DNA sequence: CACGCGGCCGCAAGCGTTTGCAAGCGGACC
DNA sequence: GGTCCGCTTGCAAACGCTTGCGGCCGCGTG
């Protein structure tokens, strides 16, 4: 367990070769350039000295860093930790590490951490912060950075992405409620500047159509952000329209929690008076009261998939861009029930 | 918005000075070594060229990286994201970034990510993974790395740390329950290899003593980890002893959720039959059913404090080590009530 | 007037790698 | 036997920055 840093020259000296040769021998990609016996000697020398190449020096030369930047709107949103885990696990298995940054949905801040990471020579980015039209992303594209999107996508198909089939998810929710006998459905949507917001809204519309139900424009509201407060605020509005809806398809679990609050304020019970279905099936949402029916998908998997994509992209900047969409499923819990009599 | 990378030589050329001088001018610490007029000229040149120093090159030379490694047992445990936020916000404000790694409570894995970060030249570490006696930490200490602990501490006082006064927290819990009239209290403790486990246990004992209550050894159990499963398992055991306890002081909210499950299995109600108080007041724990009474403290603040400490340590490796303990408070919700008649 | 000293700045040697270039060395081929 | 070629390997120049050292210049002092 040598305390002093052992460098390439040390192993070269021990193996009796020039550092350049040692470098080639150590690097799998260039190993074929050196005689296999000497390569072997170098490998052994490296092993006995417990040589760890200095990634910083290597970065300086190669302009790569085996690091990818991950931009998250807010890590305390329970949706993201499992995604990050998926990313990290996948990257770690391949010798990469993740540099995490929160943006708080703030453009300024996003730009700052983006530039910070970039100057730190990250090889690529995974963004969970995409808006449908995103200035940062345009710049990234023209600079030919390796960027992939997770959870949210952009309108243009310029970036690889890993996300869930939002429309399908909402469709499942509508079908479930329609099956229970609901006819008067509301939609509490997310910000329409986000792909998740519009996708889930479109899915709601499509689902209503296939269920043969009419959508009442008064029963559609959009939140400005995915938060409990926004959920409560918009839900209050929705509850004011009469006749009242008997169920609401909500674009996100946090918004749904807000709905719970609004219902309680209004003296309404869930699911007896109003059914609620959320989206994301976020951790612990099965423990709230009542346990929330929600559209589920594996957060971990979209994270891992995003990591896979970014590595692919790093390896070949001009690989075809692939967008993968996980198929969601509805997990039915106790926030949905048949509509009240006369509803 | 120049696309080509602008280097120090570029700004030096523009300012008409030697790159070395430019370097000194740009670096606040060495600025006094250069004439203030030329310094000004260099600054302006840097500004007009939009110069961003290459941190990698700087790292190579200085062996510093403005990066700190953060080791987390498991990011999907809701306790940690707010801590990480606190760390990142504090670091970001000072030009540092955080390299996050999960260890899954696995020594091997911890060692790997630790070494990975170290070779990437991180300036310091914040560990949320400390066990009371921790081999990794011993090595770190002898290598004189800047290491601080967050949430958990070690037995030796060799490391700065930011955490909560665990004993006091349990004490508050006991006092609250005693005040409600409970006499037969159980303790579901955490792993005794962790400072949080023993601290909360000690606090329980002390609290019982000051409340003038006897602790029944049969009513004390320790979980092997902070998970819902472990909570349910140990709670089942606890509920088997007779006469039954009327309240249990639980070392962690996840364990408490497990208790909820165990109670439900046993056909017991919370709080009518058994009161439960948790620890951490983790996000969304106010939304479970019943809302959990829990020992609260600011996760964000211990994160930020840890960040402050690690920067302090980086600046002066031999600064006195300070351990700061936040004072917790009990937030009373609906999982606690007076004991049942005859309890 | 000589000397010393301090302020400012240029010089160049790195930090630990990677990599284009070229040289040495056999062997094959004519 | 000479030429050419391919395989290995050494050489040295980067990558972009920091920093010890020393030089230059101007001024104060004895």
PDB file of N, CA and C in Angstrom, chain A residues 114-115 118 138-145, chain B residues 1-6 49-50 52:
ATOM      1  N   UNK A 114     -24.296  24.274 -15.682  1.00  0.00           N
ATOM      2  CA  UNK A 114     -23.956  23.658 -16.960  1.00  0.00           C
ATOM      3  C   UNK A 114     -22.546  24.060 -17.384  1.00  0.00           C
ATOM      4  N   UNK A 115     -22.290  25.336 -17.334  1.00  0.00           N
ATOM      5  CA  UNK A 115     -20.968  25.812 -17.745  1.00  0.00           C
ATOM      6  C   UNK A 115     -19.885  25.298 -16.804  1.00  0.00           C
ATOM      7  N   UNK A 118     -19.201  21.864 -17.717  1.00  0.00           N
ATOM      8  CA  UNK A 118     -18.571  21.796 -19.014  1.00  0.00           C
ATOM      9  C   UNK A 118     -17.101  22.148 -18.923  1.00  0.00           C
ATOM     10  N   UNK A 138     -30.285  24.227 -27.276  1.00  0.00           N
ATOM     11  CA  UNK A 138     -29.893  24.639 -28.614  1.00  0.00           C
ATOM     12  C   UNK A 138     -28.393  24.868 -28.667  1.00  0.00           C
ATOM     13  N   UNK A 139     -27.897  25.575 -27.681  1.00  0.00           N
ATOM     14  CA  UNK A 139     -26.456  25.806 -27.646  1.00  0.00           C
ATOM     15  C   UNK A 139     -25.704  24.487 -27.582  1.00  0.00           C
ATOM     16  N   UNK A 140     -26.191  23.625 -26.724  1.00  0.00           N
ATOM     17  CA  UNK A 140     -25.518  22.343 -26.561  1.00  0.00           C
ATOM     18  C   UNK A 140     -25.455  21.607 -27.894  1.00  0.00           C
ATOM     19  N   UNK A 141     -26.562  21.665 -28.621  1.00  0.00           N
ATOM     20  CA  UNK A 141     -26.623  20.941 -29.885  1.00  0.00           C
ATOM     21  C   UNK A 141     -25.607  21.507 -30.860  1.00  0.00           C
ATOM     22  N   UNK A 142     -25.540  22.808 -30.922  1.00  0.00           N
ATOM     23  CA  UNK A 142     -24.647  23.368 -31.937  1.00  0.00           C
ATOM     24  C   UNK A 142     -23.179  23.154 -31.553  1.00  0.00           C
ATOM     25  N   UNK A 143     -22.944  22.931 -30.286  1.00  0.00           N
ATOM     26  CA  UNK A 143     -21.580  22.628 -29.873  1.00  0.00           C
ATOM     27  C   UNK A 143     -21.282  21.146 -29.972  1.00  0.00           C
ATOM     28  N   UNK A 144     -22.266  20.404 -30.422  1.00  0.00           N
ATOM     29  CA  UNK A 144     -22.062  18.966 -30.578  1.00  0.00           C
ATOM     30  C   UNK A 144     -21.678  18.272 -29.296  1.00  0.00           C
ATOM     31  N   UNK A 145     -22.297  18.666 -28.213  1.00  0.00           N
ATOM     32  CA  UNK A 145     -22.061  17.965 -26.959  1.00  0.00           C
ATOM     33  C   UNK A 145     -22.904  16.701 -26.929  1.00  0.00           C
TER      34      UNK A 145
ATOM     35  N   UNK B   1     -19.448  35.541 -28.134  1.00  0.00           N
ATOM     36  CA  UNK B   1     -19.535  34.137 -27.701  1.00  0.00           C
ATOM     37  C   UNK B   1     -18.588  33.260 -28.508  1.00  0.00           C
ATOM     38  N   UNK B   2     -17.327  33.312 -28.146  1.00  0.00           N
ATOM     39  CA  UNK B   2     -16.294  32.628 -28.925  1.00  0.00           C
ATOM     40  C   UNK B   2     -16.422  31.125 -28.779  1.00  0.00           C
ATOM     41  N   UNK B   3     -16.358  30.440 -29.863  1.00  0.00           N
ATOM     42  CA  UNK B   3     -16.510  28.989 -29.828  1.00  0.00           C
ATOM     43  C   UNK B   3     -15.195  28.313 -29.478  1.00  0.00           C
ATOM     44  N   UNK B   4     -14.097  28.871 -30.013  1.00  0.00           N
ATOM     45  CA  UNK B   4     -12.809  28.246 -29.725  1.00  0.00           C
ATOM     46  C   UNK B   4     -12.449  28.478 -28.279  1.00  0.00           C
ATOM     47  N   UNK B   5     -11.886  27.501 -27.698  1.00  0.00           N
ATOM     48  CA  UNK B   5     -11.460  27.607 -26.321  1.00  0.00           C
ATOM     49  C   UNK B   5     -10.432  28.723 -26.189  1.00  0.00           C
ATOM     50  N   UNK B   6     -10.674  29.653 -25.267  1.00  0.00           N
ATOM     51  CA  UNK B   6      -9.696  30.709 -25.065  1.00  0.00           C
ATOM     52  C   UNK B   6      -8.875  30.362 -23.826  1.00  0.00           C
ATOM     53  N   UNK B  49     -12.563  38.500 -23.610  1.00  0.00           N
ATOM     54  CA  UNK B  49     -12.412  37.222 -24.306  1.00  0.00           C
ATOM     55  C   UNK B  49     -13.329  36.152 -23.725  1.00  0.00           C
ATOM     56  N   UNK B  50     -13.991  36.495 -22.623  1.00  0.00           N
ATOM     57  CA  UNK B  50     -14.833  35.512 -21.935  1.00  0.00           C
ATOM     58  C   UNK B  50     -14.001  34.300 -21.549  1.00  0.00           C
ATOM     59  N   UNK B  52     -12.496  31.400 -19.489  1.00  0.00           N
ATOM     60  CA  UNK B  52     -12.777  30.527 -18.344  1.00  0.00           C
ATOM     61  C   UNK B  52     -11.580  29.637 -18.145  1.00  0.00           C
TER      62      UNK B  52
END
